[in-house]
PDB file of C-alpha atoms in Angstrom:
ATOM      1  CA  MET A   1      35.717-245.782 117.332  1.00  0.00           C
ATOM      2  CA  ALA A   2      38.089-248.480 116.119  1.00  0.00           C
ATOM      3  CA  ALA A   3      39.723-250.595 118.736  1.00  0.00           C
ATOM      4  CA  LYS A   4      43.198-249.929 120.009  1.00  0.00           C
ATOM      5  CA  LEU A   5      45.292-253.002 119.520  1.00  0.00           C
ATOM      6  CA  LEU A   6      47.063-254.010 122.690  1.00  0.00           C
ATOM      7  CA  GLN A   7      50.615-255.191 122.742  1.00  0.00           C
ATOM      8  CA  ARG A   8      51.401-258.878 122.932  1.00  0.00           C
ATOM      9  CA  SER A   9      54.102-260.782 124.741  1.00  0.00           C
ATOM     10  CA  GLY A  10      56.051-257.847 126.101  1.00  0.00           C
ATOM     11  CA  ARG A  11      56.627-256.105 122.788  1.00  0.00           C
ATOM     12  CA  ASN A  12      56.662-252.322 123.015  1.00  0.00           C
ATOM     13  CA  SER A  13      55.348-251.654 119.538  1.00  0.00           C
ATOM     14  CA  GLY A  14      54.312-253.732 116.580  1.00  0.00           C
ATOM     15  CA  MET A  15      55.437-253.466 113.036  1.00  0.00           C
ATOM     16  CA  VAL A  16      53.327-251.391 110.680  1.00  0.00           C
ATOM     17  CA  LYS A  17      53.411-252.792 107.147  1.00  0.00           C
ATOM     18  CA  VAL A  18      52.442-250.270 104.481  1.00  0.00           C
ATOM     19  CA  SER A  19      51.676-251.373 100.912  1.00  0.00           C
ATOM     20  CA  ILE A  20      51.847-248.516  98.409  1.00  0.00           C
ATOM     21  CA  ASN A  21      50.350-248.507  94.934  1.00  0.00           C
ATOM     22  CA  LYS A  22      51.189-245.445  92.857  1.00  0.00           C
ATOM     23  CA  PRO A  23      52.205-244.614  89.313  1.00  0.00           C
ATOM     24  CA  ASP A  24      55.899-243.817  88.870  1.00  0.00           C
ATOM     25  CA  ASN A  25      55.145-240.228  87.855  1.00  0.00           C
ATOM     26  CA  TYR A  26      53.392-239.469  91.174  1.00  0.00           C
ATOM     27  CA  VAL A  27      56.171-237.840  93.146  1.00  0.00           C
ATOM     28  CA  VAL A  28      56.054-238.698  96.836  1.00  0.00           C
ATOM     29  CA  SER A  29      58.594-240.574  98.916  1.00  0.00           C
ATOM     30  CA  ASN A  30      57.487-244.105  99.788  1.00  0.00           C
ATOM     31  CA  LEU A  31      59.714-243.920 102.858  1.00  0.00           C
ATOM     32  CA  LYS A  32      57.960-240.753 104.089  1.00  0.00           C
ATOM     33  CA  VAL A  33      54.545-242.316 103.434  1.00  0.00           C
ATOM     34  CA  LYS A  34      55.511-245.301 105.576  1.00  0.00           C
ATOM     35  CA  GLN A  35      57.001-243.115 108.317  1.00  0.00           C
ATOM     36  CA  VAL A  36      53.962-240.829 108.563  1.00  0.00           C
ATOM     37  CA  LEU A  37      51.530-243.744 108.735  1.00  0.00           C
ATOM     38  CA  SER A  38      53.626-245.718 111.213  1.00  0.00           C
ATOM     39  CA  ASN A  39      53.996-242.704 113.509  1.00  0.00           C
ATOM     40  CA  ALA A  40      50.323-241.741 113.259  1.00  0.00           C
ATOM     41  CA  LEU A  41      49.141-245.253 114.062  1.00  0.00           C
ATOM     42  CA  ARG A  42      51.507-245.666 116.993  1.00  0.00           C
ATOM     43  CA  GLU A  43      50.495-242.252 118.364  1.00  0.00           C
ATOM     44  CA  GLY A  44      46.889-243.391 117.953  1.00  0.00           C
ATOM     45  CA  GLY A  45      47.494-246.382 120.196  1.00  0.00           C
ATOM     46  CA  ILE A  46      48.286-249.199 117.771  1.00  0.00           C
ATOM     47  CA  THR A  47      50.864-251.456 119.371  1.00  0.00           C
ATOM     48  CA  SER A  48      50.305-254.761 117.542  1.00  0.00           C
ATOM     49  CA  ASP A  49      51.511-255.737 114.101  1.00  0.00           C
ATOM     50  CA  CYS A  50      49.240-254.272 111.447  1.00  0.00           C
ATOM     51  CA  SER A  51      49.074-253.404 107.791  1.00  0.00           C
ATOM     52  CA  VAL A  52      47.639-250.549 105.749  1.00  0.00           C
ATOM     53  CA  SER A  53      47.250-250.203 101.994  1.00  0.00           C
ATOM     54  CA  VAL A  54      47.731-246.837 100.295  1.00  0.00           C
ATOM     55  CA  ALA A  55      46.745-246.152  96.692  1.00  0.00           C
ATOM     56  CA  PHE A  56      47.321-242.980  94.713  1.00  0.00           C
ATOM     57  CA  VAL A  57      44.783-242.542  91.930  1.00  0.00           C
ATOM     58  CA  GLY A  58      43.877-240.088  89.204  1.00  0.00           C
ATOM     59  CA  GLU A  59      40.777-237.948  89.008  1.00  0.00           C
ATOM     60  CA  GLN A  60      38.687-240.371  86.951  1.00  0.00           C
ATOM     61  CA  GLN A  61      39.373-243.319  89.236  1.00  0.00           C
ATOM     62  CA  MET A  62      38.524-241.234  92.321  1.00  0.00           C
ATOM     63  CA  GLU A  63      35.260-240.125  90.693  1.00  0.00           C
ATOM     64  CA  GLU A  64      34.398-243.765  90.005  1.00  0.00           C
ATOM     65  CA  LEU A  65      35.074-244.705  93.636  1.00  0.00           C
ATOM     66  CA  VAL A  66      32.938-241.823  94.910  1.00  0.00           C
ATOM     67  CA  ASP A  67      30.120-242.855  92.554  1.00  0.00           C
ATOM     68  CA  LYS A  68      30.366-246.445  93.746  1.00  0.00           C
ATOM     69  CA  TYR A  69      30.578-245.864  97.501  1.00  0.00           C
ATOM     70  CA  TYR A  70      28.568-242.664  97.936  1.00  0.00           C
ATOM     71  CA  LYS A  71      25.776-243.608  95.562  1.00  0.00           C
ATOM     72  CA  GLY A  72      22.593-241.823  96.567  1.00  0.00           C
ATOM     73  CA  ASP A  73      24.255-239.297  98.905  1.00  0.00           C
ATOM     74  CA  PRO A  74      24.226-235.953  97.039  1.00  0.00           C
ATOM     75  CA  GLN A  75      26.204-234.237  99.819  1.00  0.00           C
ATOM     76  CA  LYS A  76      29.169-236.538  99.180  1.00  0.00           C
ATOM     77  CA  LYS A  77      29.085-236.462  95.376  1.00  0.00           C
ATOM     78  CA  TYR A  78      32.186-234.345  94.794  1.00  0.00           C
ATOM     79  CA  VAL A  79      35.794-235.100  94.007  1.00  0.00           C
ATOM     80  CA  HIS A  80      37.388-236.152  97.264  1.00  0.00           C
ATOM     81  CA  PRO A  81      41.086-235.697  97.968  1.00  0.00           C
ATOM     82  CA  ILE A  82      41.039-238.840 100.129  1.00  0.00           C
ATOM     83  CA  LEU A  83      38.878-241.854 100.875  1.00  0.00           C
ATOM     84  CA  THR A  84      39.463-244.327 103.676  1.00  0.00           C
ATOM     85  CA  PHE A  85      38.063-247.800 104.016  1.00  0.00           C
ATOM     86  CA  PRO A  86      38.638-249.156 107.528  1.00  0.00           C
ATOM     87  CA  SER A  87      38.667-252.927 107.881  1.00  0.00           C
ATOM     88  CA  LEU A  88      38.354-252.780 111.644  1.00  0.00           C
ATOM     89  CA  GLU A  89      35.202-251.342 113.184  1.00  0.00           C
ATOM     90  CA  THR A  90      35.108-252.902 116.621  1.00  0.00           C
ATOM     91  CA  LYS A  91      34.658-250.885 119.782  1.00  0.00           C
ATOM     92  CA  GLY A  92      36.781-251.037 122.895  1.00  0.00           C
ATOM     93  CA  LYS A  93      40.100-252.785 123.322  1.00  0.00           C
ATOM     94  CA  PHE A  94      41.095-256.260 122.317  1.00  0.00           C
ATOM     95  CA  VAL A  95      44.232-258.337 121.996  1.00  0.00           C
ATOM     96  CA  LEU A  96      45.177-260.037 118.768  1.00  0.00           C
ATOM     97  CA  PRO A  97      46.156-263.678 119.042  1.00  0.00           C
ATOM     98  CA  LYS A  98      49.912-264.225 118.985  1.00  0.00           C
ATOM     99  CA  GLY A  99      51.317-264.262 115.485  1.00  0.00           C
ATOM    100  CA  GLN A 100      48.413-262.405 113.878  1.00  0.00           C
ATOM    101  CA  SER A 101      48.474-259.027 112.197  1.00  0.00           C
ATOM    102  CA  ALA A 102      45.509-256.668 111.863  1.00  0.00           C
ATOM    103  CA  GLU A 103      44.563-255.308 108.444  1.00  0.00           C
ATOM    104  CA  LEU A 104      43.512-251.759 109.331  1.00  0.00           C
ATOM    105  CA  GLY A 105      42.218-250.797 105.906  1.00  0.00           C
ATOM    106  CA  GLU A 106      42.956-248.751 102.828  1.00  0.00           C
ATOM    107  CA  ILE A 107      43.682-245.099 102.190  1.00  0.00           C
ATOM    108  CA  ILE A 108      43.069-243.781  98.678  1.00  0.00           C
ATOM    109  CA  ILE A 109      44.457-240.382  97.695  1.00  0.00           C
ATOM    110  CA  SER A 110      43.554-238.404  94.588  1.00  0.00           C
ATOM    111  CA  TYR A 111      46.932-237.172  93.380  1.00  0.00           C
ATOM    112  CA  PRO A 112      45.418-234.404  91.181  1.00  0.00           C
ATOM    113  CA  GLU A 113      43.371-233.124  94.151  1.00  0.00           C
ATOM    114  CA  ALA A 114      46.494-233.121  96.322  1.00  0.00           C
ATOM    115  CA  ILE A 115      48.214-230.997  93.668  1.00  0.00           C
ATOM    116  CA  ARG A 116      45.268-228.592  93.538  1.00  0.00           C
ATOM    117  CA  PHE A 117      45.118-228.214  97.338  1.00  0.00           C
ATOM    118  CA  ALA A 118      48.894-227.754  97.512  1.00  0.00           C
ATOM    119  CA  ARG A 119      48.793-224.965  94.928  1.00  0.00           C
ATOM    120  CA  GLU A 120      45.921-223.233  96.725  1.00  0.00           C
ATOM    121  CA  SER A 121      47.717-223.347 100.067  1.00  0.00           C
ATOM    122  CA  GLY A 122      51.219-222.635  98.762  1.00  0.00           C
ATOM    123  CA  GLU A 123      52.703-225.863 100.116  1.00  0.00           C
ATOM    124  CA  THR A 124      54.488-228.700  98.360  1.00  0.00           C
ATOM    125  CA  VAL A 125      52.531-231.602  96.929  1.00  0.00           C
ATOM    126  CA  GLU A 126      54.415-233.997  99.188  1.00  0.00           C
ATOM    127  CA  LYS A 127      53.537-231.968 102.288  1.00  0.00           C
ATOM    128  CA  ARG A 128      49.845-232.033 101.301  1.00  0.00           C
ATOM    129  CA  ILE A 129      49.959-235.773 100.664  1.00  0.00           C
ATOM    130  CA  LEU A 130      51.583-236.427 104.033  1.00  0.00           C
ATOM    131  CA  PHE A 131      48.854-234.320 105.673  1.00  0.00           C
ATOM    132  CA  LEU A 132      46.194-236.388 103.878  1.00  0.00           C
ATOM    133  CA  LEU A 133      47.880-239.601 105.041  1.00  0.00           C
ATOM    134  CA  GLN A 134      47.792-238.393 108.645  1.00  0.00           C
ATOM    135  CA  HIS A 135      44.098-237.606 108.173  1.00  0.00           C
ATOM    136  CA  GLY A 136      43.491-241.035 106.653  1.00  0.00           C
ATOM    137  CA  ALA A 137      45.264-242.753 109.554  1.00  0.00           C
ATOM    138  CA  GLU A 138      42.932-240.958 111.962  1.00  0.00           C
ATOM    139  CA  HIS A 139      39.950-242.328 110.030  1.00  0.00           C
ATOM    140  CA  LEU A 140      41.383-245.850 110.188  1.00  0.00           C
ATOM    141  CA  LEU A 141      41.666-245.383 113.946  1.00  0.00           C
ATOM    142  CA  GLY A 142      37.973-244.522 114.112  1.00  0.00           C
ATOM    143  CA  HIS A 143      38.131-240.732 114.339  1.00  0.00           C
ATOM    144  CA  HIS A 144      35.508-239.267 112.029  1.00  0.00           C
ATOM    145  CA  HIS A 145      34.237-235.806 111.244  1.00  0.00           C
ATOM    146  CA  ASN A 146      30.920-234.517 109.939  1.00  0.00           C
TER     147      ASN A 146
END
């Protein structure tokens, strides 16, 4: 499980910086993306300054990423709606030195898969994307599933 970052110098919660990379025609509120990730990380115990990158990609780019990172694993060779790449894989708790920010990792979302899942479940695309972001935040915090 990823470490929980402890607060420094009396601060109650750190700033969560979210970098978003998405084409203009992918409709999802950047503000909501940032809010969902910030809330999920704080609820998960992150109290230091940190940053997360989020990228929205098309089907072909997601297939290329799956081919690259799941090479040789036939059980994972399918179009994924989300991939996460945690930067932080330490165990236990630790304190960041004053003035430093932790890079938690990257969340990559397949926009076409989010659309497909939203249609199947009868929800909006934005609601599905925000669900996937919450799921991705849990992975960055070290919570994994089989």
